[in-house]
Amino acid sequence: MYSKLVEDLDGLPALLDAARAQAGELLAGVADRPVAVPPGTFEPAELPEDGVGARAALAEFGRRWAPGFAASAGPRYLGFVTGGATPAAVAGDWLTAAADQNPVSSLDSSASDLERETVGWLAKLFGLGPEFSGAFVSGATMSNVVGLAIGREWLGERLGVTVADAGVAALGPVEVLSGSPHSSALKAMSVLGLGRSALRPVTVQPEREAVDVEALDRELAALGGRPAIVIANAGTVNTVDFDDLRAIAALKAKYPFWLHVDAAFGGFAALSPEHAALVGGLELADSVCVDLHKWLNVPYDSAIQFSRRLDLQVRVFQNSAAYLGHPGDNPDFVHRTPESSRRLRALAAWCTLAAYGRAGHREIVERCVAHARDLGDRLAGTPQWRLLAPVRLNVVCFTLAEDPTQERIDAVVRAVAAGGETFVTPTVYAGVPALRAAFSNWRTGREDVDRIFAALVSGSGAA
């Protein structure tokens, strides 16, 4: 055995203690470190011929790389929709690495049963019944890929074609209808061979991102009975707008379509009694996407996909190899998603759900919503900023009050990031260059909103 491996194996407890101490330092300072660190000049090092051992490698990471990491796990990182990681989720993720289980097969461990239990817990959290099966995937993009792949197979079933065998060309033209699809849905369509051009945009409601259901009705009628896929949104990225899922699902009585709901982070509205109506009808979907490294606050990467047609899912993703076994009535995860091997993502989710339950995660959701409303009210009361949409849940979409050009918005983004107090991402809403602040971190408190607001007011001076 290589000498450095022997040394590290002999000193493994001390090595893990050193890693714990280094991680503890990272997390202890996460509220005070610069929230974003604009990258500098990058010069890659040469691959070492002889290793330095794990302790020295940890020290090298601390010297070269840790200072340049964003404090994205901290309370004032509002870019994209980025959760942190609860203490229980961090602990679960460490155990995931230590146990190093591959849960796609149930032949050798209980890991797949842990995932099944966690999937069941999450289904109840989102109000999905026992007719739904689910599996962990890497993120919302892959969840959309899986859901739309099952929808693609459903199209084939309606047309008498087994797409998994015959290929997507056997379907002929495919129509995918949506009002405000996320970019990852278009990526999924490209990956699946449907093509981005298969999207048929549907009119949205005035000053909304939610689809006009009457317009959707007309678009479906124009297909003349040909089956289609409808992508509905439970929380758009700019304004967290929600399609009327019940009204859309009701159209299935008249038209044949697969209803895929992208609830990447908006699905967590189900935890709050005040906001649960926003996802009313989620249980009527055929497939559902939810991203867990957002509002569940588990480490990257983690998402889940749900579907009510496990048979079609297995038809698409089955891995036909003698050593993997036949799918059977309760197929292993190797037959449910694109991956034939992956880490036990479910463990971090299981830990945080076991540790804090529905009540703890409901408190996180409701607190984030309260902070978003607070920031929205403050920005609306300033002469520098104006809101572009109501704060419906946890995202504030806003722009400069005067002359909001892309150049000026970009200057603000750079100034705010350079200040180190917070980080927000640019967007364009209704043709207007803008900013969006997404609250989804369990650490964020009222004092952080004070600092975020001050940084945005100060950053507006760079425009």
PDB file of C-alpha atoms in Angstrom, residues 25-247:
ATOM      1  CA  GLU A  25     -13.885  27.277  11.213  1.00  0.00           C
ATOM      2  CA  LEU A  26     -15.539  27.691   7.817  1.00  0.00           C
ATOM      3  CA  LEU A  27     -19.021  27.558   9.304  1.00  0.00           C
ATOM      4  CA  ALA A  28     -18.224  29.605  12.389  1.00  0.00           C
ATOM      5  CA  GLY A  29     -17.162  32.515  10.185  1.00  0.00           C
ATOM      6  CA  VAL A  30     -19.778  32.121   7.483  1.00  0.00           C
ATOM      7  CA  ALA A  31     -21.796  35.108   8.717  1.00  0.00           C
ATOM      8  CA  ASP A  32     -18.770  37.405   8.686  1.00  0.00           C
ATOM      9  CA  ARG A  33     -16.842  36.326   5.594  1.00  0.00           C
ATOM     10  CA  PRO A  34     -17.405  38.169   2.292  1.00  0.00           C
ATOM     11  CA  VAL A  35     -20.632  36.771   0.886  1.00  0.00           C
ATOM     12  CA  ALA A  36     -19.269  36.713  -2.668  1.00  0.00           C
ATOM     13  CA  VAL A  37     -15.641  36.607  -3.787  1.00  0.00           C
ATOM     14  CA  PRO A  38     -15.134  37.792  -7.369  1.00  0.00           C
ATOM     15  CA  PRO A  39     -12.568  35.458  -8.944  1.00  0.00           C
ATOM     16  CA  GLY A  40      -9.058  36.655  -9.551  1.00  0.00           C
ATOM     17  CA  THR A  41      -6.369  35.374 -11.887  1.00  0.00           C
ATOM     18  CA  PHE A  42      -6.270  31.583 -11.920  1.00  0.00           C
ATOM     19  CA  GLU A  43      -3.049  29.645 -12.401  1.00  0.00           C
ATOM     20  CA  PRO A  44      -3.567  25.868 -12.090  1.00  0.00           C
ATOM     21  CA  ALA A  45      -0.922  23.948 -10.180  1.00  0.00           C
ATOM     22  CA  GLU A  46       0.793  20.894 -11.598  1.00  0.00           C
ATOM     23  CA  LEU A  47      -0.468  17.443 -10.632  1.00  0.00           C
ATOM     24  CA  PRO A  48       1.866  16.242  -7.856  1.00  0.00           C
ATOM     25  CA  GLU A  49       3.917  13.151  -8.624  1.00  0.00           C
ATOM     26  CA  ASP A  50       4.196  12.216  -4.952  1.00  0.00           C
ATOM     27  CA  GLY A  51       1.352  13.175  -2.659  1.00  0.00           C
ATOM     28  CA  VAL A  52       1.771  15.199   0.499  1.00  0.00           C
ATOM     29  CA  GLY A  53      -0.710  13.260   2.634  1.00  0.00           C
ATOM     30  CA  ALA A  54      -4.192  14.229   3.737  1.00  0.00           C
ATOM     31  CA  ARG A  55      -3.239  16.642   6.548  1.00  0.00           C
ATOM     32  CA  ALA A  56      -0.993  18.647   4.225  1.00  0.00           C
ATOM     33  CA  ALA A  57      -3.660  18.521   1.505  1.00  0.00           C
ATOM     34  CA  LEU A  58      -6.193  20.008   3.923  1.00  0.00           C
ATOM     35  CA  ALA A  59      -3.741  22.764   4.760  1.00  0.00           C
ATOM     36  CA  GLU A  60      -3.158  23.426   1.057  1.00  0.00           C
ATOM     37  CA  PHE A  61      -6.909  23.672   0.474  1.00  0.00           C
ATOM     38  CA  GLY A  62      -7.180  26.124   3.352  1.00  0.00           C
ATOM     39  CA  ARG A  63      -4.386  28.249   1.904  1.00  0.00           C
ATOM     40  CA  ARG A  64      -5.236  28.197  -1.823  1.00  0.00           C
ATOM     41  CA  TRP A  65      -8.952  27.644  -2.166  1.00  0.00           C
ATOM     42  CA  ALA A  66     -11.019  28.289   0.965  1.00  0.00           C
ATOM     43  CA  PRO A  67     -10.450  32.088   0.939  1.00  0.00           C
ATOM     44  CA  GLY A  68     -12.000  32.287  -2.525  1.00  0.00           C
ATOM     45  CA  PHE A  69     -15.161  30.353  -1.694  1.00  0.00           C
ATOM     46  CA  ALA A  70     -18.430  32.273  -1.502  1.00  0.00           C
ATOM     47  CA  ALA A  71     -20.237  32.302   1.821  1.00  0.00           C
ATOM     48  CA  SER A  72     -23.205  30.751   0.019  1.00  0.00           C
ATOM     49  CA  ALA A  73     -24.051  28.754   3.142  1.00  0.00           C
ATOM     50  CA  GLY A  74     -24.432  32.003   5.054  1.00  0.00           C
ATOM     51  CA  PRO A  75     -27.424  34.174   5.897  1.00  0.00           C
ATOM     52  CA  ARG A  76     -26.991  36.996   3.353  1.00  0.00           C
ATOM     53  CA  TYR A  77     -26.367  35.057   0.154  1.00  0.00           C
ATOM     54  CA  LEU A  78     -29.479  35.828  -1.892  1.00  0.00           C
ATOM     55  CA  GLY A  79     -28.301  34.791  -5.350  1.00  0.00           C
ATOM     56  CA  PHE A  80     -30.145  32.216  -7.468  1.00  0.00           C
ATOM     57  CA  VAL A  81     -32.255  30.253  -4.924  1.00  0.00           C
ATOM     58  CA  THR A  82     -29.610  28.860  -2.621  1.00  0.00           C
ATOM     59  CA  GLY A  83     -30.289  27.241   0.718  1.00  0.00           C
ATOM     60  CA  GLY A  84     -27.635  26.549   3.304  1.00  0.00           C
ATOM     61  CA  ALA A  85     -27.305  23.263   5.136  1.00  0.00           C
ATOM     62  CA  THR A  86     -28.907  22.709   8.536  1.00  0.00           C
ATOM     63  CA  PRO A  87     -26.653  21.219  11.227  1.00  0.00           C
ATOM     64  CA  ALA A  88     -28.394  17.857  10.908  1.00  0.00           C
ATOM     65  CA  ALA A  89     -28.045  17.928   7.120  1.00  0.00           C
ATOM     66  CA  VAL A  90     -24.299  18.615   7.378  1.00  0.00           C
ATOM     67  CA  ALA A  91     -23.902  15.733   9.796  1.00  0.00           C
ATOM     68  CA  GLY A  92     -25.914  13.468   7.507  1.00  0.00           C
ATOM     69  CA  ASP A  93     -23.807  14.483   4.523  1.00  0.00           C
ATOM     70  CA  TRP A  94     -20.592  13.644   6.377  1.00  0.00           C
ATOM     71  CA  LEU A  95     -22.021  10.229   7.245  1.00  0.00           C
ATOM     72  CA  THR A  96     -22.972   9.815   3.589  1.00  0.00           C
ATOM     73  CA  ALA A  97     -19.345  10.197   2.571  1.00  0.00           C
ATOM     74  CA  ALA A  98     -18.075   7.972   5.386  1.00  0.00           C
ATOM     75  CA  ALA A  99     -20.527   5.119   4.711  1.00  0.00           C
ATOM     76  CA  ASP A 100     -20.127   5.536   0.924  1.00  0.00           C
ATOM     77  CA  GLN A 101     -23.276   3.601   0.032  1.00  0.00           C
ATOM     78  CA  ASN A 102     -24.599   3.208  -3.503  1.00  0.00           C
ATOM     79  CA  PRO A 103     -28.390   3.114  -2.970  1.00  0.00           C
ATOM     80  CA  VAL A 104     -29.381   2.185  -6.520  1.00  0.00           C
ATOM     81  CA  SER A 105     -29.482  -1.514  -5.571  1.00  0.00           C
ATOM     82  CA  SER A 106     -31.119  -3.215  -2.607  1.00  0.00           C
ATOM     83  CA  LEU A 107     -28.986  -6.352  -2.905  1.00  0.00           C
ATOM     84  CA  ASP A 108     -26.376  -5.436  -0.322  1.00  0.00           C
ATOM     85  CA  SER A 109     -27.606  -2.827   2.193  1.00  0.00           C
ATOM     86  CA  SER A 110     -30.527  -0.953   3.722  1.00  0.00           C
ATOM     87  CA  ALA A 111     -29.535   2.293   1.960  1.00  0.00           C
ATOM     88  CA  SER A 112     -32.274   2.007  -0.666  1.00  0.00           C
ATOM     89  CA  ASP A 113     -34.882   1.474   2.057  1.00  0.00           C
ATOM     90  CA  LEU A 114     -33.675   4.641   3.789  1.00  0.00           C
ATOM     91  CA  GLU A 115     -34.202   6.453   0.491  1.00  0.00           C
ATOM     92  CA  ARG A 116     -37.680   4.967   0.114  1.00  0.00           C
ATOM     93  CA  GLU A 117     -38.593   6.144   3.606  1.00  0.00           C
ATOM     94  CA  THR A 118     -37.266   9.630   2.894  1.00  0.00           C
ATOM     95  CA  VAL A 119     -39.166   9.788  -0.400  1.00  0.00           C
ATOM     96  CA  GLY A 120     -42.326   8.875   1.497  1.00  0.00           C
ATOM     97  CA  TRP A 121     -41.742  11.599   4.060  1.00  0.00           C
ATOM     98  CA  LEU A 122     -41.226  14.187   1.345  1.00  0.00           C
ATOM     99  CA  ALA A 123     -44.319  13.064  -0.558  1.00  0.00           C
ATOM    100  CA  LYS A 124     -46.388  13.662   2.588  1.00  0.00           C
ATOM    101  CA  LEU A 125     -44.696  17.015   3.100  1.00  0.00           C
ATOM    102  CA  PHE A 126     -45.877  18.112  -0.361  1.00  0.00           C
ATOM    103  CA  GLY A 127     -49.324  16.520  -0.120  1.00  0.00           C
ATOM    104  CA  LEU A 128     -48.699  13.769  -2.669  1.00  0.00           C
ATOM    105  CA  GLY A 129     -50.544  10.487  -2.248  1.00  0.00           C
ATOM    106  CA  PRO A 130     -49.356   6.871  -2.346  1.00  0.00           C
ATOM    107  CA  GLU A 131     -49.897   6.733  -6.116  1.00  0.00           C
ATOM    108  CA  PHE A 132     -46.672   8.735  -6.484  1.00  0.00           C
ATOM    109  CA  SER A 133     -43.259   7.108  -6.501  1.00  0.00           C
ATOM    110  CA  GLY A 134     -40.074   9.109  -6.230  1.00  0.00           C
ATOM    111  CA  ALA A 135     -36.297   9.021  -6.391  1.00  0.00           C
ATOM    112  CA  PHE A 136     -33.404  11.324  -5.561  1.00  0.00           C
ATOM    113  CA  VAL A 137     -31.536  13.045  -8.382  1.00  0.00           C
ATOM    114  CA  SER A 138     -28.844  15.720  -8.558  1.00  0.00           C
ATOM    115  CA  GLY A 139     -30.992  18.845  -8.972  1.00  0.00           C
ATOM    116  CA  ALA A 140     -34.029  20.411 -10.595  1.00  0.00           C
ATOM    117  CA  THR A 141     -32.559  20.018 -14.069  1.00  0.00           C
ATOM    118  CA  MET A 142     -32.254  16.250 -13.718  1.00  0.00           C
ATOM    119  CA  SER A 143     -35.648  16.080 -12.010  1.00  0.00           C
ATOM    120  CA  ASN A 144     -37.145  17.827 -15.030  1.00  0.00           C
ATOM    121  CA  VAL A 145     -35.269  15.459 -17.341  1.00  0.00           C
ATOM    122  CA  VAL A 146     -36.758  12.432 -15.574  1.00  0.00           C
ATOM    123  CA  GLY A 147     -40.289  13.839 -15.423  1.00  0.00           C
ATOM    124  CA  LEU A 148     -40.298  14.871 -19.076  1.00  0.00           C
ATOM    125  CA  ALA A 149     -38.722  11.552 -20.109  1.00  0.00           C
ATOM    126  CA  ILE A 150     -41.669   9.758 -18.513  1.00  0.00           C
ATOM    127  CA  GLY A 151     -43.984  12.219 -20.243  1.00  0.00           C
ATOM    128  CA  ARG A 152     -42.260  11.442 -23.522  1.00  0.00           C
ATOM    129  CA  GLU A 153     -42.888   7.737 -22.945  1.00  0.00           C
ATOM    130  CA  TRP A 154     -46.533   8.515 -22.139  1.00  0.00           C
ATOM    131  CA  LEU A 155     -46.832  10.299 -25.487  1.00  0.00           C
ATOM    132  CA  GLY A 156     -45.570   7.141 -27.129  1.00  0.00           C
ATOM    133  CA  GLU A 157     -48.087   5.048 -25.229  1.00  0.00           C
ATOM    134  CA  ARG A 158     -50.898   7.242 -26.522  1.00  0.00           C
ATOM    135  CA  LEU A 159     -49.587   6.942 -30.074  1.00  0.00           C
ATOM    136  CA  GLY A 160     -48.822   3.225 -29.927  1.00  0.00           C
ATOM    137  CA  VAL A 161     -45.050   3.688 -29.846  1.00  0.00           C
ATOM    138  CA  THR A 162     -42.481   2.521 -27.279  1.00  0.00           C
ATOM    139  CA  VAL A 163     -40.117   5.469 -27.387  1.00  0.00           C
ATOM    140  CA  ALA A 164     -37.572   3.762 -25.133  1.00  0.00           C
ATOM    141  CA  ASP A 165     -37.070   1.187 -27.873  1.00  0.00           C
ATOM    142  CA  ALA A 166     -38.003   2.974 -31.098  1.00  0.00           C
ATOM    143  CA  GLY A 167     -36.474   6.353 -30.331  1.00  0.00           C
ATOM    144  CA  VAL A 168     -37.971   9.816 -30.155  1.00  0.00           C
ATOM    145  CA  ALA A 169     -38.204  10.118 -33.933  1.00  0.00           C
ATOM    146  CA  ALA A 170     -41.049   7.587 -33.850  1.00  0.00           C
ATOM    147  CA  LEU A 171     -43.227  10.163 -32.093  1.00  0.00           C
ATOM    148  CA  GLY A 172     -43.289  12.664 -34.904  1.00  0.00           C
ATOM    149  CA  PRO A 173     -43.808  16.317 -33.943  1.00  0.00           C
ATOM    150  CA  VAL A 174     -44.133  16.908 -30.200  1.00  0.00           C
ATOM    151  CA  GLU A 175     -45.819  19.888 -28.566  1.00  0.00           C
ATOM    152  CA  VAL A 176     -44.758  21.100 -25.111  1.00  0.00           C
ATOM    153  CA  LEU A 177     -46.949  23.903 -23.789  1.00  0.00           C
ATOM    154  CA  SER A 178     -46.005  26.257 -20.961  1.00  0.00           C
ATOM    155  CA  GLY A 179     -46.454  29.839 -19.866  1.00  0.00           C
ATOM    156  CA  SER A 180     -43.147  30.608 -18.117  1.00  0.00           C
ATOM    157  CA  PRO A 181     -40.939  27.515 -18.316  1.00  0.00           C
ATOM    158  CA  HIS A 182     -37.664  27.477 -16.433  1.00  0.00           C
ATOM    159  CA  SER A 183     -34.543  27.293 -18.566  1.00  0.00           C
ATOM    160  CA  SER A 184     -33.793  23.830 -17.168  1.00  0.00           C
ATOM    161  CA  ALA A 185     -36.997  22.524 -18.756  1.00  0.00           C
ATOM    162  CA  LEU A 186     -35.728  23.678 -22.146  1.00  0.00           C
ATOM    163  CA  LYS A 187     -32.391  22.009 -21.445  1.00  0.00           C
ATOM    164  CA  ALA A 188     -34.264  18.821 -20.563  1.00  0.00           C
ATOM    165  CA  MET A 189     -36.194  19.015 -23.835  1.00  0.00           C
ATOM    166  CA  SER A 190     -32.907  19.300 -25.708  1.00  0.00           C
ATOM    167  CA  VAL A 191     -31.368  16.343 -23.871  1.00  0.00           C
ATOM    168  CA  LEU A 192     -34.436  14.178 -24.500  1.00  0.00           C
ATOM    169  CA  GLY A 193     -34.460  14.820 -28.231  1.00  0.00           C
ATOM    170  CA  LEU A 194     -37.742  16.716 -28.100  1.00  0.00           C
ATOM    171  CA  GLY A 195     -35.870  19.872 -29.029  1.00  0.00           C
ATOM    172  CA  ARG A 196     -36.220  23.345 -27.622  1.00  0.00           C
ATOM    173  CA  SER A 197     -38.335  24.273 -30.623  1.00  0.00           C
ATOM    174  CA  ALA A 198     -41.012  21.857 -29.398  1.00  0.00           C
ATOM    175  CA  LEU A 199     -42.021  24.506 -26.861  1.00  0.00           C
ATOM    176  CA  ARG A 200     -45.270  26.242 -27.689  1.00  0.00           C
ATOM    177  CA  PRO A 201     -45.354  29.361 -25.462  1.00  0.00           C
ATOM    178  CA  VAL A 202     -48.758  30.052 -23.961  1.00  0.00           C
ATOM    179  CA  THR A 203     -49.979  33.529 -23.070  1.00  0.00           C
ATOM    180  CA  VAL A 204     -49.604  34.468 -19.419  1.00  0.00           C
ATOM    181  CA  GLN A 205     -51.963  36.588 -17.373  1.00  0.00           C
ATOM    182  CA  PRO A 206     -51.483  40.375 -17.481  1.00  0.00           C
ATOM    183  CA  GLU A 207     -48.529  41.486 -15.336  1.00  0.00           C
ATOM    184  CA  ARG A 208     -48.039  37.893 -14.203  1.00  0.00           C
ATOM    185  CA  GLU A 209     -45.885  34.875 -14.997  1.00  0.00           C
ATOM    186  CA  ALA A 210     -48.825  32.525 -14.418  1.00  0.00           C
ATOM    187  CA  VAL A 211     -50.344  30.959 -17.503  1.00  0.00           C
ATOM    188  CA  ASP A 212     -53.705  32.131 -18.843  1.00  0.00           C
ATOM    189  CA  VAL A 213     -55.715  28.919 -18.507  1.00  0.00           C
ATOM    190  CA  GLU A 214     -58.202  29.989 -21.181  1.00  0.00           C
ATOM    191  CA  ALA A 215     -55.307  30.519 -23.584  1.00  0.00           C
ATOM    192  CA  LEU A 216     -53.971  27.087 -22.670  1.00  0.00           C
ATOM    193  CA  ASP A 217     -57.406  25.642 -23.376  1.00  0.00           C
ATOM    194  CA  ARG A 218     -57.345  27.182 -26.853  1.00  0.00           C
ATOM    195  CA  GLU A 219     -53.811  25.929 -27.566  1.00  0.00           C
ATOM    196  CA  LEU A 220     -54.724  22.398 -26.543  1.00  0.00           C
ATOM    197  CA  ALA A 221     -57.887  22.501 -28.642  1.00  0.00           C
ATOM    198  CA  ALA A 222     -55.787  23.545 -31.643  1.00  0.00           C
ATOM    199  CA  LEU A 223     -53.861  20.263 -31.413  1.00  0.00           C
ATOM    200  CA  GLY A 224     -56.960  18.425 -32.589  1.00  0.00           C
ATOM    201  CA  GLY A 225     -56.688  15.617 -30.063  1.00  0.00           C
ATOM    202  CA  ARG A 226     -52.968  14.978 -30.468  1.00  0.00           C
ATOM    203  CA  PRO A 227     -51.378  14.243 -27.054  1.00  0.00           C
ATOM    204  CA  ALA A 228     -49.000  16.838 -25.635  1.00  0.00           C
ATOM    205  CA  ILE A 229     -46.968  17.738 -22.578  1.00  0.00           C
ATOM    206  CA  VAL A 230     -47.887  20.694 -20.380  1.00  0.00           C
ATOM    207  CA  ILE A 231     -45.275  22.154 -18.042  1.00  0.00           C
ATOM    208  CA  ALA A 232     -46.843  24.073 -15.187  1.00  0.00           C
ATOM    209  CA  ASN A 233     -45.006  26.181 -12.650  1.00  0.00           C
ATOM    210  CA  ALA A 234     -45.308  26.156  -8.891  1.00  0.00           C
ATOM    211  CA  GLY A 235     -43.047  29.126  -8.265  1.00  0.00           C
ATOM    212  CA  THR A 236     -41.323  30.970 -11.105  1.00  0.00           C
ATOM    213  CA  VAL A 237     -37.770  32.180 -10.554  1.00  0.00           C
ATOM    214  CA  ASN A 238     -38.373  35.915 -10.980  1.00  0.00           C
ATOM    215  CA  THR A 239     -41.568  36.518  -9.029  1.00  0.00           C
ATOM    216  CA  VAL A 240     -42.483  33.119  -7.517  1.00  0.00           C
ATOM    217  CA  ASP A 241     -45.733  33.080  -9.465  1.00  0.00           C
ATOM    218  CA  PHE A 242     -47.911  29.984  -9.474  1.00  0.00           C
ATOM    219  CA  ASP A 243     -49.997  28.496 -12.227  1.00  0.00           C
ATOM    220  CA  ASP A 244     -53.534  27.453 -11.267  1.00  0.00           C
ATOM    221  CA  LEU A 245     -52.757  23.756 -11.053  1.00  0.00           C
ATOM    222  CA  ARG A 246     -56.339  22.668 -10.401  1.00  0.00           C
ATOM    223  CA  ALA A 247     -57.672  24.569 -13.392  1.00  0.00           C
TER     224      ALA A 247
END
